[in-house]
Coordinates of C-alpha atoms (C1' of nucleotides) in Angstrom, one line a residue:
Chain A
X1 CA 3.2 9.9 20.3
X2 CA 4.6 7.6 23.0
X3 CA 4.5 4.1 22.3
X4 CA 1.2 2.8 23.8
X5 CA 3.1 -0.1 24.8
X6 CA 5.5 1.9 26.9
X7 CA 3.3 3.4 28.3
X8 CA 1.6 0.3 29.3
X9 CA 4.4 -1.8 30.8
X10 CA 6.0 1.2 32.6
X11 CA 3.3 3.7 33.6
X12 CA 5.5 5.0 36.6
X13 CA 8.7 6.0 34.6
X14 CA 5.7 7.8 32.0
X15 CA 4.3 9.6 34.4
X16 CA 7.6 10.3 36.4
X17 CA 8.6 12.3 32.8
X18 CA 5.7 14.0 32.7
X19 CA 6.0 14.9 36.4
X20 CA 9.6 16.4 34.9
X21 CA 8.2 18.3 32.1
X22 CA 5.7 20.2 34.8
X23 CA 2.7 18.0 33.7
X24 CA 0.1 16.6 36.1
X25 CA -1.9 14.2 33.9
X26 CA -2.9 11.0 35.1
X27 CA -2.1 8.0 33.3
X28 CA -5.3 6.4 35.1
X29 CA -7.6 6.6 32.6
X30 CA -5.5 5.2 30.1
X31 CA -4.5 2.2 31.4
X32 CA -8.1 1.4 32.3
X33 CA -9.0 1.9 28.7
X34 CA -6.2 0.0 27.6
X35 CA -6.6 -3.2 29.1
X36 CA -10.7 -2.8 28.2
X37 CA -9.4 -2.4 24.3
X38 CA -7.4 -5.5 24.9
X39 CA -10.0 -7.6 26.6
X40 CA -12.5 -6.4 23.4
X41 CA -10.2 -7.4 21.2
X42 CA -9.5 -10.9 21.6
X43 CA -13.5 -11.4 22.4
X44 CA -14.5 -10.0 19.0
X45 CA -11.6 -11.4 17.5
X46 CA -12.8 -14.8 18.8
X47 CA -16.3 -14.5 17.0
X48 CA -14.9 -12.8 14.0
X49 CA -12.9 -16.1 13.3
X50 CA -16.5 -18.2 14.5
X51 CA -18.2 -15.8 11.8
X52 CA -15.4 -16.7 9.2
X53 CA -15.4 -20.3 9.7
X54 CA -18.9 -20.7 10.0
X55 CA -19.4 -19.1 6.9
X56 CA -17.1 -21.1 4.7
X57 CA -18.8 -23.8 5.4
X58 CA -22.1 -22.3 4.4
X59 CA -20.5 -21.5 1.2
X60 CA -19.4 -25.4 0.6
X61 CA -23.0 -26.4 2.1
X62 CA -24.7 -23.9 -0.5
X63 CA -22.3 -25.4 -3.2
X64 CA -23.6 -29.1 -2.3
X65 CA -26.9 -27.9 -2.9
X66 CA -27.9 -28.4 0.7
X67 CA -30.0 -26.3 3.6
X68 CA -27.8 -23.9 5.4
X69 CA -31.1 -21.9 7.1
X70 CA -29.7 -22.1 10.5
X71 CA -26.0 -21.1 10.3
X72 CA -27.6 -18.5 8.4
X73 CA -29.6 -17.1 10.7
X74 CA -27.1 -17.7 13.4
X75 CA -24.3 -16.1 11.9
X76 CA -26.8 -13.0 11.3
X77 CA -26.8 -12.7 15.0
X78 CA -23.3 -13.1 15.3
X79 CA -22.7 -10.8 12.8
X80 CA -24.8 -7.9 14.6
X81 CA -23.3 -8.6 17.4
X82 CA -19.4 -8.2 16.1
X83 CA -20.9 -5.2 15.0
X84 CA -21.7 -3.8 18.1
X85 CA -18.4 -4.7 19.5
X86 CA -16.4 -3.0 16.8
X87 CA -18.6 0.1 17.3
X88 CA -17.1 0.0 21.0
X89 CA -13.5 -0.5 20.3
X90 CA -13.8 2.2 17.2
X91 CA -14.5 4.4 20.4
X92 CA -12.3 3.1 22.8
X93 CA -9.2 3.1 20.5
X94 CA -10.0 7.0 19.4
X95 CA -10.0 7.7 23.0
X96 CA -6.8 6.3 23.6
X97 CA -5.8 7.5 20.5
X98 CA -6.3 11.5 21.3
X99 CA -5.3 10.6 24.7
X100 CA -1.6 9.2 23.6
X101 CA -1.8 12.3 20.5
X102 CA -1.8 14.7 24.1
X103 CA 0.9 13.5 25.7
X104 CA 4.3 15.0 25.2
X105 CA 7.4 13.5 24.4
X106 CA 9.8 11.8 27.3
X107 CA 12.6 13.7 28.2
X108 CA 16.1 12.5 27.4
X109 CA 18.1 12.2 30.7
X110 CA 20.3 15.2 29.6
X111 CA 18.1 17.6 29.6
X112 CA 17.8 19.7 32.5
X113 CA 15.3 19.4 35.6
X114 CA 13.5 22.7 35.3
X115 CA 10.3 24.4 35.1
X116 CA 10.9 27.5 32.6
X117 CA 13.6 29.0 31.1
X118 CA 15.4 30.5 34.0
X119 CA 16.0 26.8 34.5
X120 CA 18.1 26.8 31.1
X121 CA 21.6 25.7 31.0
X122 CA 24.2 27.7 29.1
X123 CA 26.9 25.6 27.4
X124 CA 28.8 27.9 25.6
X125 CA 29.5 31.3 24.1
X126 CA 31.3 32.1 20.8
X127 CA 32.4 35.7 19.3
X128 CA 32.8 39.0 20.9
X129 CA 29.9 41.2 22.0
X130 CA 30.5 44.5 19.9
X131 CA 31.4 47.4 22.0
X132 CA 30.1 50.2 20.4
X133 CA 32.1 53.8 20.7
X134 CA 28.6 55.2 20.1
X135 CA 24.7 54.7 21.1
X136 CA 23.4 51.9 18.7
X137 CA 20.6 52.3 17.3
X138 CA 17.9 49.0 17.3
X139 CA 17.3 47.4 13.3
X140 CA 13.5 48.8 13.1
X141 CA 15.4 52.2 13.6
X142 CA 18.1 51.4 11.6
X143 CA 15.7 49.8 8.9
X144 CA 13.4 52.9 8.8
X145 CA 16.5 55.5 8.2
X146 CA 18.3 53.2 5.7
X147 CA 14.7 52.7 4.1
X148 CA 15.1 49.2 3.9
X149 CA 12.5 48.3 6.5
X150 CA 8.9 49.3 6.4
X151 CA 6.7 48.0 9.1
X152 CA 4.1 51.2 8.8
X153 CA 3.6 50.1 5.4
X154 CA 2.6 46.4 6.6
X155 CA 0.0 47.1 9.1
X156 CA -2.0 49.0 6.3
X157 CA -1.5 46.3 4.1
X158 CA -1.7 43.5 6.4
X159 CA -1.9 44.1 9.6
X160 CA 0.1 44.2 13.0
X161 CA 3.3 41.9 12.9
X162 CA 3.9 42.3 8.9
X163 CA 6.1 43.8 7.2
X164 CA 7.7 45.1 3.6
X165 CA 11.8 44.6 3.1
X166 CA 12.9 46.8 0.6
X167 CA 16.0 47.7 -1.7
X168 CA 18.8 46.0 -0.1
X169 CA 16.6 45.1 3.1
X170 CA 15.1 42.7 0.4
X171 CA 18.4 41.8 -0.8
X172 CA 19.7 40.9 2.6
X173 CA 16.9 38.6 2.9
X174 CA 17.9 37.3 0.0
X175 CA 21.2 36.7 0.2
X176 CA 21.1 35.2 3.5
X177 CA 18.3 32.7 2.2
X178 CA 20.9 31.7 -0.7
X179 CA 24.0 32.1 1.6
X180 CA 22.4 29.6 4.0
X181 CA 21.0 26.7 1.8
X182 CA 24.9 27.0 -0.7
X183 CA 26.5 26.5 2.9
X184 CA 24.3 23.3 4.0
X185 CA 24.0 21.7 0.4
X186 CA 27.4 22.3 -0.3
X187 CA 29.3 22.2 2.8
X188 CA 27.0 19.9 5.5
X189 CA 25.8 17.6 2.9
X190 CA 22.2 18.4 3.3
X191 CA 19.7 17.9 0.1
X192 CA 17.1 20.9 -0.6
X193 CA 13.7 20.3 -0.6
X194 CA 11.5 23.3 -1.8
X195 CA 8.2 22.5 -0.1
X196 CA 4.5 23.3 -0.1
X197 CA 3.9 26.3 2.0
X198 CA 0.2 24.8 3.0
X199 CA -0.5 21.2 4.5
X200 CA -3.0 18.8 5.8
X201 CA -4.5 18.3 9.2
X202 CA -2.5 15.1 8.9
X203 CA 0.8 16.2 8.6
X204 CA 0.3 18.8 11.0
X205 CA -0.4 15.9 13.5
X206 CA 2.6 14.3 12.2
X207 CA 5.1 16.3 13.4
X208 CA 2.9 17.5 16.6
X209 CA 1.0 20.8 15.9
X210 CA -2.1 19.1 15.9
X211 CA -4.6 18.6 17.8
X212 CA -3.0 20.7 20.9
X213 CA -1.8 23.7 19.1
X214 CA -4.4 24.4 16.5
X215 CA -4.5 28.3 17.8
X216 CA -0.7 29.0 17.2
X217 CA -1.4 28.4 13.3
X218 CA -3.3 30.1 10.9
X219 CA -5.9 27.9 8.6
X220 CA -7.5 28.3 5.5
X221 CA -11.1 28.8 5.3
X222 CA -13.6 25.9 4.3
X223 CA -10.5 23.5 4.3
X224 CA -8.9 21.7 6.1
X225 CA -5.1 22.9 5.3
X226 CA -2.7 25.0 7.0
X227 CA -0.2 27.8 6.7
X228 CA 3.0 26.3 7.5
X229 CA 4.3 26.9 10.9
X230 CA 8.3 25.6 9.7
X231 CA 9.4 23.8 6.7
X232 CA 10.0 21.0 9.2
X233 CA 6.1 19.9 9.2
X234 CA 5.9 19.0 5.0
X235 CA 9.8 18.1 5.3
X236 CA 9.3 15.9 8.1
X237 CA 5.8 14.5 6.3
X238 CA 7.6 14.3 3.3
X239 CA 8.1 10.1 4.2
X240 CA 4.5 10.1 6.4
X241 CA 3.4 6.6 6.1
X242 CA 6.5 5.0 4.2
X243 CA 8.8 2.5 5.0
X244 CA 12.7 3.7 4.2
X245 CA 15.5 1.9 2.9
X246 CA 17.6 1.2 6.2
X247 CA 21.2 1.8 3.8
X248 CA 19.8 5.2 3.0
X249 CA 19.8 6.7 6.2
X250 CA 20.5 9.1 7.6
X251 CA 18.9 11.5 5.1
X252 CA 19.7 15.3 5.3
X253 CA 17.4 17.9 4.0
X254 CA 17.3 21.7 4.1
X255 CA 14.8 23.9 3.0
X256 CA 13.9 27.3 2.6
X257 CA 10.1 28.2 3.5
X258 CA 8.0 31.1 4.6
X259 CA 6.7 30.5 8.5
X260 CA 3.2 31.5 9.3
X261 CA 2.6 31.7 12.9
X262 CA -0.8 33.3 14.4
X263 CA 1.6 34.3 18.0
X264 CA -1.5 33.3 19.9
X265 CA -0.7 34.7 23.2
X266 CA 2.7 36.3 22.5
X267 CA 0.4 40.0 22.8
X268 CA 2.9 43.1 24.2
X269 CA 6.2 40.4 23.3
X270 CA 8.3 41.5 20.7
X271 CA 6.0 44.4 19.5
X272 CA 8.3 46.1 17.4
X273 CA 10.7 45.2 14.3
X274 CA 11.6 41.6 13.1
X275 CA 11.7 39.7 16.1
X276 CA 8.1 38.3 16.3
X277 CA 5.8 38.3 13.1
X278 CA 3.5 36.5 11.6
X279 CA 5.1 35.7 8.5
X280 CA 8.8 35.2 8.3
X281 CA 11.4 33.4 6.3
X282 CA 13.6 30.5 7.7
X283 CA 16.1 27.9 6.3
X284 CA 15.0 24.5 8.0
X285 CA 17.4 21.5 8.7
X286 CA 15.7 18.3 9.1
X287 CA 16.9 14.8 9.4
X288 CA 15.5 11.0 9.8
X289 CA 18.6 9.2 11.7
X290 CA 18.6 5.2 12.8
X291 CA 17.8 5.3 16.0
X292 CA 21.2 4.5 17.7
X293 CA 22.7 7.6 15.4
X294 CA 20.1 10.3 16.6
X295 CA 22.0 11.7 19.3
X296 CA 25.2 12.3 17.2
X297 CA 23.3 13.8 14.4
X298 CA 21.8 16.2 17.4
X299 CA 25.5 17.8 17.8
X300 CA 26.4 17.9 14.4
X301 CA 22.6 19.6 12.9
X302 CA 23.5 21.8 16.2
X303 CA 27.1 22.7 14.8
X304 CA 25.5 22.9 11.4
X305 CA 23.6 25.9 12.3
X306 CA 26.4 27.4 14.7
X307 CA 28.6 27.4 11.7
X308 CA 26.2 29.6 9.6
X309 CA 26.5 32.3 12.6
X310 CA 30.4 31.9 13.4
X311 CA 30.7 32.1 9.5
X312 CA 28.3 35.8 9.4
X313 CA 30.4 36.2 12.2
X314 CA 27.6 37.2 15.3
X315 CA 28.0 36.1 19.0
X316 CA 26.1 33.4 20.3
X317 CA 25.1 31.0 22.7
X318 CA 24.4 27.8 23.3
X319 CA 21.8 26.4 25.9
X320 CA 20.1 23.0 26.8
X321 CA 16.6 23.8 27.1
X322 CA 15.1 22.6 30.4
X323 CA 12.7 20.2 31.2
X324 CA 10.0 22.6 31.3
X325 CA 10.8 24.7 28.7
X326 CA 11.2 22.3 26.1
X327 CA 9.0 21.6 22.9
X328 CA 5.8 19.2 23.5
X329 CA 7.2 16.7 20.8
X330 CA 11.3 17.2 21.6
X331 CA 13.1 14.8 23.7
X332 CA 16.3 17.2 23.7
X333 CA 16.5 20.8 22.5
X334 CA 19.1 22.7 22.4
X335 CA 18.4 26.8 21.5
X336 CA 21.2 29.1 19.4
X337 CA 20.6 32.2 21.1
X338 CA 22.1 35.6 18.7
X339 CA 23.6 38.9 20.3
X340 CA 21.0 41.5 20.0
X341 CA 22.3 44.9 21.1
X342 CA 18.9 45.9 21.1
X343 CA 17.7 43.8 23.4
X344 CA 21.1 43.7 25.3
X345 CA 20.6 40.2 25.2
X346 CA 20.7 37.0 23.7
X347 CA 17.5 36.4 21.2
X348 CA 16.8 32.8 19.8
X349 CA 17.7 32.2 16.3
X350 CA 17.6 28.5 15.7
X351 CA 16.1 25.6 18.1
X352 CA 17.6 22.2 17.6
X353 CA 15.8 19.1 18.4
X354 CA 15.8 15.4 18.7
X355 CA 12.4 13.9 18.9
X356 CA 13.7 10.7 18.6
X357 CA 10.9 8.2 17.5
X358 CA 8.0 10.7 18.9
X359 CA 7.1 11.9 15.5
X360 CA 7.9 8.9 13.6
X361 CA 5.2 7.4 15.3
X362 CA 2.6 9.9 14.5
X363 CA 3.4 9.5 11.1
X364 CA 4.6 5.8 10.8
X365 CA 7.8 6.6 9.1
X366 CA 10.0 3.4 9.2
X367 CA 13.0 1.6 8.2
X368 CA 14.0 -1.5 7.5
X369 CA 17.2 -3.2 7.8
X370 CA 18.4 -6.4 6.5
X371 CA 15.5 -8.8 7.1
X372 CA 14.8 -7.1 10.3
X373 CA 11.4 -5.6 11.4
X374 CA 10.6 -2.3 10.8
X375 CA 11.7 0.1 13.2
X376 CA 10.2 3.8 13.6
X377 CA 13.6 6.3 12.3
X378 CA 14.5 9.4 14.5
X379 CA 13.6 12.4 13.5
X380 CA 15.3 15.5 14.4
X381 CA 15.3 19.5 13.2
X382 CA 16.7 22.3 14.0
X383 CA 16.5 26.3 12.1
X384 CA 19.2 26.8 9.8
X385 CA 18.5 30.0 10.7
X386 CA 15.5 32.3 11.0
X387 CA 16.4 34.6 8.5
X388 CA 14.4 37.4 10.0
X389 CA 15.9 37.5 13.2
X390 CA 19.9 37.1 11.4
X391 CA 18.9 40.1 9.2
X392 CA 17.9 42.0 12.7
X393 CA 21.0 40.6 13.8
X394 CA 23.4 41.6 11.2
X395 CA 21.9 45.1 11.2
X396 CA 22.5 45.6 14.5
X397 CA 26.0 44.0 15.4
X398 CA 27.8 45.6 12.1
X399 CA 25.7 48.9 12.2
X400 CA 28.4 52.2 12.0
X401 CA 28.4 55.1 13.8
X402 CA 27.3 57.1 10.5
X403 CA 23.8 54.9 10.6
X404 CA 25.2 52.7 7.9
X405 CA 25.6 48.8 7.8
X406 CA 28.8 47.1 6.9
X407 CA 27.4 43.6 5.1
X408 CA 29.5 40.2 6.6
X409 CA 32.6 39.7 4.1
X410 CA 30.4 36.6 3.5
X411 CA 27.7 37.8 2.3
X412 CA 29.0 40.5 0.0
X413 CA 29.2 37.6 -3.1
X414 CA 25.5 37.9 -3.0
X415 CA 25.5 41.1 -3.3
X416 CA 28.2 41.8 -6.0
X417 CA 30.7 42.6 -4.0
X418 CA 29.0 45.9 -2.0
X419 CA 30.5 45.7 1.4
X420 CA 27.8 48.3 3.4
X421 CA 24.4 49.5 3.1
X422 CA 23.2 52.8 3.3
Chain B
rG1 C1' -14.5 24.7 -14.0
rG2 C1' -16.8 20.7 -17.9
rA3 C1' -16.4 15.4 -19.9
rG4 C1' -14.4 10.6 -19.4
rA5 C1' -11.0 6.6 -17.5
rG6 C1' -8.6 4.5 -13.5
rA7 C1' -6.6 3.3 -8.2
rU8 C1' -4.8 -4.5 -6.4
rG9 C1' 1.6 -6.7 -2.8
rG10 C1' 8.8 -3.6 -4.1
rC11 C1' 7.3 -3.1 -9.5
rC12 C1' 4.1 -4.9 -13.7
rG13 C1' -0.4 -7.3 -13.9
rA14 C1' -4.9 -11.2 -13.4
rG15 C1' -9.2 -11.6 -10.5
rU16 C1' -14.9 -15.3 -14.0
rC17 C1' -22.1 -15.3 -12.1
rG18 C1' -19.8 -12.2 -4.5
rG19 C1' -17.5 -18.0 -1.2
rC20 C1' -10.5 -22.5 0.1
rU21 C1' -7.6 -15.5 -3.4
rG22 C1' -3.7 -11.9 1.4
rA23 C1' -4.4 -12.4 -3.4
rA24 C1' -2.8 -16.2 -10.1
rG25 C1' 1.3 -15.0 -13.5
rG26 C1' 5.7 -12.2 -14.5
rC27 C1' 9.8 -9.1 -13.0
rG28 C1' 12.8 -7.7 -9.1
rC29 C1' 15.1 -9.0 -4.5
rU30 C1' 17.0 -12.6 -0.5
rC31 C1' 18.9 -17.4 0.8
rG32 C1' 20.6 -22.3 -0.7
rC33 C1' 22.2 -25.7 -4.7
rC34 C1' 24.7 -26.0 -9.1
rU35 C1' 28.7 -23.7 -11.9
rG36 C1' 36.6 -22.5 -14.6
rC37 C1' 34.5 -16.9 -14.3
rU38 C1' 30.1 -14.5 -16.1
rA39 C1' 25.4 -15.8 -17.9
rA40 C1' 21.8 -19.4 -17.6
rG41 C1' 19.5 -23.3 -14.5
rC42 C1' 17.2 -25.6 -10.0
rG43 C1' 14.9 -25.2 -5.0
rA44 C1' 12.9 -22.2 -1.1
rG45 C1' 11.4 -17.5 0.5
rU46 C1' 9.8 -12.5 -0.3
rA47 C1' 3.9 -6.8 3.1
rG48 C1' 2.1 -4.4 7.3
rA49 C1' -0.8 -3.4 11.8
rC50 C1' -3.0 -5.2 16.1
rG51 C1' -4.0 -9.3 19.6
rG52 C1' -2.9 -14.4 21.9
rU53 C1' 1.0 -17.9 23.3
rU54 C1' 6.3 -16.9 25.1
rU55 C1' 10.9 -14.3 30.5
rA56 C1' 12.2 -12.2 25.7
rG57 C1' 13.1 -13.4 20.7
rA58 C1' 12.0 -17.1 17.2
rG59 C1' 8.0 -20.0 16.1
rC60 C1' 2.9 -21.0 16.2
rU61 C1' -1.9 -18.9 16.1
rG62 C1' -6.2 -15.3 15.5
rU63 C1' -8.2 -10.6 13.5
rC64 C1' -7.8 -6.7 10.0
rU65 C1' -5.8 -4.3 5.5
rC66 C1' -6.8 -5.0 -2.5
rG67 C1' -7.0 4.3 -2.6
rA68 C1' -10.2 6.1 2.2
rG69 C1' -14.8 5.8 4.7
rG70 C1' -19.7 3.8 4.9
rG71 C1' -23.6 0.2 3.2
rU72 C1' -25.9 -4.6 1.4
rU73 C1' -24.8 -9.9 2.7
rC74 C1' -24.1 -15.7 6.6
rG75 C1' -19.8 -14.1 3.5
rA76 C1' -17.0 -8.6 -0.7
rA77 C1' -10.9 -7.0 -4.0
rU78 C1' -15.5 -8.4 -6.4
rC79 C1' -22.4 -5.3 -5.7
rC80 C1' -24.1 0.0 -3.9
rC81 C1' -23.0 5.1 -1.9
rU82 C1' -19.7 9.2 -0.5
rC83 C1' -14.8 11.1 -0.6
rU84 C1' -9.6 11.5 -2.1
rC85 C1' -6.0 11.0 -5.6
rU86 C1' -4.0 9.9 -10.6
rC87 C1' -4.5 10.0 -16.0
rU88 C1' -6.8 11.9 -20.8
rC89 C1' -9.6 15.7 -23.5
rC90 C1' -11.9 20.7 -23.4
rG91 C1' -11.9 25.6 -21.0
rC92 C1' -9.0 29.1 -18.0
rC93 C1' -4.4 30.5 -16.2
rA94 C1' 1.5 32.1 -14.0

RNA sequence: GGAGAGAUGGCCGAGUCGGCUGAAGGCGCUCGCCUGCUAAGCGAGUAGACGGUUUAGAGCUGUCUCGAGGGUUCGAAUCCCUCUCUCUCCGCCA
């Protein structure tokens, strides 16, 4: 969420951003209701303080053993109307309120102008693209002959976009999940968090889902939780409504979560293997940065994840998202695209973001410093990878012409030392 | 799932028959004084949000917040209702 009183004092540069992001809402409506919530403030407020006075004094009048009738009655009035008023700015500040929750996140002046992804700038490549003496085969095809995959299996069971790992297809998902977390908590200084797999409507407002993307997520029935999205919604949440220690930032956490996403609208994308399910594992990076720090701990969460793929060696790129293609609550974003031979192209594997104070505001995490106010942290986030999409990704780019898989020397710890699969 | 107890400021903890209690007292912390060092002592301060005033900040000032929401009342931390969470006991369970 913006903050209201940005919005307020600089309406043109607002809607200037949004004009960047490909949004045509008008900030009309809001700064009409904005300066009536102000105007019904200070008039309540006014007889609120007539109601409190008034009604000391009936309190030392009662205690004197005198007549107070009139005030009484008076103050009855006042009191019904106070009411009244606070009945009106109750609406008038959850207009505002759902209005502000609607808006997206300013742009940081980095980020490309742009309406979708063509718009995307590349800023680097790193790692070979494999040339294969052979036809390679895509990792649902691989998966399926190496019997490590089974994706019939998961639309009886589930349905369409589930799946079953199996054998060592459940031990590469595995040892990537471990592989991932020992390299951030060991190597990037990151702390793991395990977290709840289900949340509250509030958190997912916190970090953004809510209330514009309620049909990308699945929800439970009769309650108001939800399937996780990312780790970063209950990671993020995890300081919802506190006030941090300013010497304690920043604060790195990682964690390893299942992702539950419904795909609303992504029908015919993606249709076959790993690429786009509903369920799927991920290592999240998330941190909560003072605000002058944010933009440096953008490159180095970025180079965090790059590592993880330079280290599984698997060619990838790096691109600043556009203007329009960017993440409602991001002010920068920048995607790690992996080399998919199936696709011929680059897939996304990990999107880093800074959202600055965006989400800090939604869920009024703050830190102090010194005797200093309280100021709203940065948050920021990024996938540490999609472990789905590496697996895909690490079928395909060390796949053999005999239809078996060499396993990253990496990797081969976690699995005692066997070097190929199949 | 059944029964009971509770939720007050950074922490502990008081709050009587509803009214000078945004909250006693203690601890912690900050600043100052004092002090060979340390310890002790003395003094002051120590929540947040939203408004107003102000070029801005500071300051001053108003409103709101004692788990959340609603109600009664001129007035509620104090009375009533609903919800949430925590703890104890029983049952069940990985």
């Amino acid at each position: 969420m913006l903050d209201i009183k940005f919005v307020r004092n600089n309406p043109e540069a607002v809607q200037e951003a949004l004009k960047k992001r490909g949004s045509n809402i008008s900030l009309e409506p809001f700064l009409r209701l904005d300066e009536r919530r102000r105007k019904l403030i200070t008039e309540t407020e006014q007889l609120k303080n007539k109601r409190n006075v008034v009604s000391e004094q009936i309190g030392r009048l009662k205690k004197a053993g005198q007549d107070a009738q009139e005030m009484v009655q008076q103050m009855r009035q006042v009191s019904d109307q106070v009411k009244e008023m606070d009945e009106e700015l109750r609406a008038l500040e959850e207009e505002i309120d759902s209005f502000l929750l609607g808006i997206p996140n300013i742009t940081d002046d980095s980020v490309p102008a742009g309406k979708d992804e063509s718009d995307n700038i590349e800023l680097r490549r790193w790692g070979e693209v494999p040339n294969f003496g052979f036809e390679p085969k895509p990792h649902w095809e691989l998966g399926e002959s190496l019997d490590i995959l089974d994706f019939e299996r998961g639309g009886k069971v589930t349905g369409a976009r589930f799946s079953f790992y199996k054998g060592l297809g459940a031990a590469l998902e595995r040892a990537l999940m471990s592989f991932m977390l020992d390299m951030h908590t060991r190597e990037h200084g990151y702390v793991e968090i395990f977290p709840p797999f289900i949340v509250n409507a509030d958190s997912m407002t916190g970090t953004g889902q809510l209330p514009k993307f309620a049909e990308d997520m699945f929800k439970l029935e009769n309650l108001d939780y939800y399937l996780i999205p990312t780790a970063e919604v209950p990671v993020t949440n995890l300081y919802r409504q506190e006030i941090l220690d300013g010497n304690k930032l920043p604060i790195y956490h990682c964690a390893y979560s299942a992702c539950f996403r419904a795909e609303a609208g992504a029908a015919g994308r993606d249709t076959r293997g790993l690429i786009r399910q509903h369920q799927f594992n991920k290592v999240e990076l998330v941190k909560f940065s003072r605000q002058e720090d944010s933009w440096d701990e953008l490159e180095k969460l970025t180079a965090n994840a790059e590592r993880i793929l330079q280290l599984l060696g698997l060619p990838y790129r790096v691109i600043n998202l556009c203007a329009g293609d960017i993440g409602f609550s991001a002010a920068k974003t920048y995607d790690i695209e992996v080399w998919l031979p199936s696709y011929q192209a680059y897939k996304e594997i990990s999107s880093c973001s800074n959202f600055v104070d965006f989400q800090a505001r939604r869920a009024n995490i703050r830190y102090k410093e010194g005797k200093g106010k309280p100021k709203f942290v940065h948050t920021l986030n990024g996938s540490g990878l999609a472990i789905g999409r590496t697996a895909a990704a690490i079928l395909e780019n060390y796949q053999q012409a005999d239809g078996t898989v060499t396993i990253p020397s990496k990797l081969q710890p976690y699995f005692g030392g066997l070097t190929q699969i199949g």
